[in-house]
Short mmCIF file of C-alpha atoms in Angstrom, two decimals:
data_model
loop_
_atom_site.label_atom_id
_atom_site.label_comp_id
_atom_site.label_asym_id
_atom_site.label_seq_id
_atom_site.Cartn_x
_atom_site.Cartn_y
_atom_site.Cartn_z
CA UNK L 742 58.03 -47.43 -107.60
CA UNK L 743 60.83 -45.11 -108.72
CA UNK L 744 64.41 -46.19 -108.17
CA UNK L 745 64.90 -45.78 -104.47
CA UNK L 746 67.18 -47.33 -102.00
CA UNK L 747 64.82 -45.88 -99.01
CA UNK L 748 61.05 -45.60 -99.46
CA UNK L 749 59.36 -42.87 -97.23
CA UNK L 750 62.12 -40.39 -97.17
CA UNK L 751 60.80 -37.50 -94.64
CA UNK L 752 62.19 -33.66 -94.35
CA UNK L 753 61.22 -31.75 -91.28
CA UNK L 754 61.01 -27.64 -92.41
CA UNK L 755 61.61 -25.66 -89.14
CA UNK L 756 59.93 -22.50 -89.30
CA UNK L 757 60.08 -19.62 -86.89
CA UNK L 758 59.41 -15.86 -86.82
CA UNK L 759 60.64 -14.28 -89.73
CA UNK L 760 61.86 -16.97 -91.66
CA UNK L 761 62.08 -16.28 -95.04
CA UNK L 762 59.55 -17.54 -97.52
CA UNK L 763 61.41 -19.01 -100.53
CA UNK L 764 64.06 -20.96 -98.23
CA UNK L 765 61.22 -23.04 -96.60
CA UNK L 766 58.59 -23.36 -99.77
CA UNK L 767 61.16 -24.07 -102.46
CA UNK L 768 62.44 -27.91 -100.51
CA UNK L 769 58.90 -27.97 -99.59
CA UNK L 770 57.77 -27.76 -102.85
CA UNK L 771 59.94 -30.26 -104.82
CA UNK L 772 59.19 -32.64 -102.52
CA UNK L 773 55.59 -31.86 -102.89
CA UNK L 774 55.76 -32.49 -106.75
CA UNK L 775 58.06 -35.27 -106.14
CA UNK L 776 55.36 -36.78 -104.19
CA UNK L 777 53.30 -37.13 -107.53
CA UNK L 778 56.17 -39.89 -108.64
CA UNK L 779 56.53 -41.07 -105.17
CA UNK L 780 53.48 -40.75 -102.44
CA UNK L 781 56.25 -42.05 -99.81
CA UNK L 782 58.13 -39.13 -99.82
CA UNK L 783 57.11 -36.13 -97.22
CA UNK L 784 57.69 -33.15 -95.80
CA UNK L 785 56.30 -31.25 -92.91
CA UNK L 786 56.73 -27.93 -90.93
CA UNK L 787 58.14 -28.23 -87.41
CA UNK L 788 58.36 -25.23 -84.53
CA UNK L 789 58.81 -24.99 -81.41
CA UNK L 790 55.03 -25.12 -80.29
CA UNK L 791 51.47 -25.52 -82.97
CA UNK L 792 51.12 -22.23 -82.61
CA UNK L 793 51.04 -19.96 -85.86
CA UNK L 794 54.19 -18.71 -87.01
CA UNK L 795 54.67 -15.33 -88.70
CA UNK L 796 57.40 -15.50 -91.20
CA UNK L 797 58.65 -13.02 -93.65
CA UNK L 798 56.47 -10.22 -95.20
CA UNK L 799 54.06 -11.36 -92.69
CA UNK L 800 53.14 -14.45 -94.05
CA UNK L 801 51.57 -16.59 -91.43
CA UNK L 802 51.81 -20.86 -91.42
CA UNK L 803 50.52 -23.53 -89.37
CA UNK L 804 53.31 -26.14 -88.21
CA UNK L 805 52.65 -29.40 -88.81
CA UNK L 806 54.65 -30.66 -86.03
CA UNK L 807 56.21 -28.86 -82.83
CA UNK L 808 59.54 -30.22 -81.03
CA UNK L 809 57.53 -32.31 -78.28
CA UNK L 810 55.90 -33.94 -80.80
CA UNK L 811 59.58 -35.60 -81.98
CA UNK L 812 58.71 -36.47 -85.28
CA UNK L 813 61.01 -38.97 -87.24
CA UNK L 814 63.01 -37.06 -90.04
CA UNK L 815 65.52 -38.11 -92.58
CA UNK L 816 66.55 -34.71 -93.01
CA UNK L 817 65.77 -31.44 -90.74
CA UNK L 818 66.36 -28.08 -92.76
CA UNK L 819 66.77 -24.64 -91.32
CA UNK L 820 65.66 -21.84 -93.94
CA UNK L 821 67.35 -18.60 -93.60
CA UNK L 822 65.78 -15.03 -92.85
CA UNK L 823 65.76 -11.97 -90.70
CA UNK L 824 64.38 -14.37 -88.10
CA UNK L 825 68.02 -16.14 -88.09
CA UNK L 826 69.84 -13.73 -86.15
CA UNK L 827 67.29 -14.65 -83.22
CA UNK L 828 67.61 -18.24 -83.58
CA UNK L 829 71.56 -18.16 -83.86
CA UNK L 830 71.11 -18.10 -79.41
CA UNK L 831 67.81 -19.77 -79.39
CA UNK L 832 68.91 -22.57 -76.56
CA UNK L 833 65.77 -24.71 -77.35
CA UNK L 834 66.70 -25.00 -80.98
CA UNK L 835 70.01 -25.69 -80.41
CA UNK L 836 69.13 -28.46 -77.68
CA UNK L 837 66.59 -29.76 -80.55
CA UNK L 838 69.18 -30.10 -83.05
CA UNK L 839 71.42 -31.81 -80.76
CA UNK L 840 69.41 -34.34 -79.73
CA UNK L 841 68.25 -35.76 -82.95
CA UNK L 842 69.55 -39.07 -84.17
CA UNK L 843 72.89 -38.71 -86.13
CA UNK L 844 71.01 -40.83 -88.81
CA UNK L 845 69.31 -37.14 -89.14
CA UNK L 846 71.07 -35.05 -91.81
CA UNK L 847 71.01 -31.07 -91.07
CA UNK L 848 70.43 -28.79 -93.83
CA UNK L 849 70.03 -25.33 -94.11
CA UNK L 850 69.66 -22.82 -96.95
CA UNK L 851 70.73 -19.46 -97.29
CA UNK L 852 71.54 -17.76 -93.55
CA UNK L 853 70.39 -20.68 -92.12
CA UNK L 854 73.70 -21.85 -91.83
CA UNK L 855 74.53 -19.24 -89.14
CA UNK L 856 72.92 -21.10 -86.69
CA UNK L 857 75.34 -24.43 -87.31
CA UNK L 858 77.88 -22.24 -86.93
CA UNK L 859 77.06 -20.70 -84.16
CA UNK L 860 76.59 -24.15 -82.81
CA UNK L 861 79.98 -24.91 -83.67
CA UNK L 862 79.07 -27.75 -85.78
CA UNK L 863 80.45 -26.41 -89.03
CA UNK L 864 84.28 -26.43 -87.50
CA UNK L 865 86.64 -28.29 -89.81
CA UNK L 866 83.68 -28.55 -92.71
CA UNK L 867 83.10 -26.73 -95.94
CA UNK L 868 79.63 -24.75 -95.49
CA UNK L 869 77.77 -21.71 -97.65
CA UNK L 870 75.60 -18.69 -97.42
CA UNK L 871 74.18 -16.31 -99.65
CA UNK L 872 76.77 -14.37 -101.57
CA UNK L 873 74.50 -11.59 -102.85
CA UNK L 874 74.00 -8.56 -100.63
CA UNK L 875 70.50 -6.85 -100.35
CA UNK L 876 71.12 -2.89 -100.19
CA UNK L 877 71.50 -2.96 -96.59
CA UNK L 878 74.15 -5.50 -96.69
CA UNK L 879 76.13 -3.71 -99.13
CA UNK L 880 76.18 -0.68 -97.19
CA UNK L 881 79.21 0.56 -95.08
CA UNK L 882 76.88 -0.78 -92.29
CA UNK L 883 75.72 -4.17 -93.38
CA UNK L 884 77.94 -7.54 -94.27
CA UNK L 885 77.42 -9.92 -97.06
CA UNK L 886 76.07 -12.91 -95.37
CA UNK L 887 78.53 -15.26 -96.55
CA UNK L 888 81.17 -13.06 -94.93
CA UNK L 889 79.39 -13.35 -91.77
CA UNK L 890 79.32 -17.11 -91.56
CA UNK L 891 83.27 -17.08 -91.90
CA UNK L 892 82.87 -14.91 -88.83
CA UNK L 893 80.43 -16.51 -86.87
CA UNK L 894 82.29 -19.85 -87.80
CA UNK L 895 85.85 -18.88 -88.00
CA UNK L 896 86.88 -22.97 -87.84
CA UNK L 897 84.43 -23.55 -90.88
CA UNK L 898 85.74 -24.00 -94.51
CA UNK L 899 84.26 -21.03 -96.42
CA UNK L 900 82.91 -22.30 -99.92
CA UNK L 901 80.89 -20.27 -102.73
CA UNK L 902 79.37 -23.73 -104.28
CA UNK L 903 75.50 -23.50 -104.37
CA UNK L 904 75.11 -26.15 -102.35
CA UNK L 905 77.79 -27.69 -99.93
CA UNK L 906 77.59 -31.37 -98.70
CA UNK L 907 79.66 -32.10 -96.02
CA UNK L 908 78.27 -35.38 -95.08
CA UNK L 909 75.56 -35.17 -92.42
CA UNK L 910 75.72 -31.40 -92.99
CA UNK L 911 74.20 -29.79 -96.15
CA UNK L 912 74.01 -26.33 -96.89
CA UNK L 913 72.71 -24.20 -99.76
CA UNK L 914 73.70 -20.16 -100.58
CA UNK L 915 71.32 -18.31 -101.92
CA UNK L 916 67.65 -17.54 -101.27
CA UNK L 917 66.29 -19.30 -104.34
CA UNK L 918 68.80 -21.99 -103.48
CA UNK L 919 66.36 -24.26 -101.42
CA UNK L 920 65.18 -25.73 -105.01
CA UNK L 921 68.60 -27.36 -105.23
CA UNK L 922 68.42 -28.18 -101.89
CA UNK L 923 65.54 -29.98 -102.71
CA UNK L 924 66.81 -31.91 -105.16
CA UNK L 925 70.08 -32.65 -103.44
CA UNK L 926 68.05 -34.18 -100.66
CA UNK L 927 66.18 -36.43 -103.47
CA UNK L 928 69.45 -37.63 -104.16
CA UNK L 929 70.49 -38.53 -100.85
CA UNK L 930 67.96 -40.61 -100.50
CA UNK L 931 68.64 -42.65 -103.28
CA UNK L 932 66.82 -41.56 -106.20
CA UNK L 933 68.64 -41.74 -109.75
CA UNK L 934 68.85 -38.91 -112.19
CA UNK L 935 65.95 -39.95 -113.90
CA UNK L 936 63.80 -39.25 -111.32
CA UNK L 937 65.05 -36.04 -110.23
CA UNK L 938 64.97 -34.73 -113.60
CA UNK L 939 61.68 -35.75 -114.54
CA UNK L 940 60.72 -33.70 -111.10
CA UNK L 941 62.63 -30.96 -112.69
CA UNK L 942 60.66 -31.22 -115.72
CA UNK L 943 57.35 -31.24 -114.27
CA UNK L 944 58.19 -27.82 -112.13
CA UNK L 945 59.59 -26.51 -115.71
CA UNK L 946 62.56 -26.12 -113.96
CA UNK L 947 65.37 -28.37 -115.87
CA UNK L 948 67.08 -25.62 -117.68
CA UNK L 949 68.31 -24.38 -114.17
CA UNK L 950 68.71 -27.91 -112.61
CA UNK L 951 71.12 -28.73 -115.88
CA UNK L 952 72.48 -25.10 -114.64
CA UNK L 953 72.96 -25.35 -111.37
CA UNK L 954 74.02 -29.25 -111.57
CA UNK L 955 78.17 -28.69 -111.24
CA UNK L 956 77.71 -26.00 -108.58
CA UNK L 957 78.29 -27.95 -105.64
CA UNK L 958 81.01 -28.77 -103.07
CA UNK L 959 81.19 -31.90 -101.74
CA UNK L 960 83.69 -32.71 -99.40
CA UNK L 961 85.62 -35.93 -98.82
CA UNK L 962 87.38 -37.31 -95.91
#
């Protein structure tokens, strides 16, 4: 058994219409590779119902569990994507999040943090979002996602770090930042750097892991 103070860490990843593929696939991929070293790790997809979900670019996926299954999770992750614009007002999702046990970490990748911001959960906390706009967002009619987060959650403390750890809520900024979120969650589960760097090595991501290691903002109280 690798160094860990918590066997069986479970990551539930929310999927919804037009969720960004990399946002949910990257952290899932980190856990998939980490399971080669510790099979007690688990990651699974959660949706409102057990019906197929069409995510970004038409990729359709099947959830493993639904809200009504009430899966036991150590962390719940919301990816970003065009669909977050609707999920910000999804009352059923908000009720589900609010009902999660306090022990469950609330995490997000990219524009997924908009949802926590809309719910008021980021008030007084540090949080981040994507900083590089696409063409539409860079136009006069658009807005960079991190600036939009500042409007949605005016009481939040906006950070430009790649990963922001505010205790129970952890946000990652950038479409590919789900990789760093996956590694961060392994650390939160109690795995040491030897284990995490071995996962990064197997993924041939060691150089990028070292590069982003210091691009974190940890909020202390």
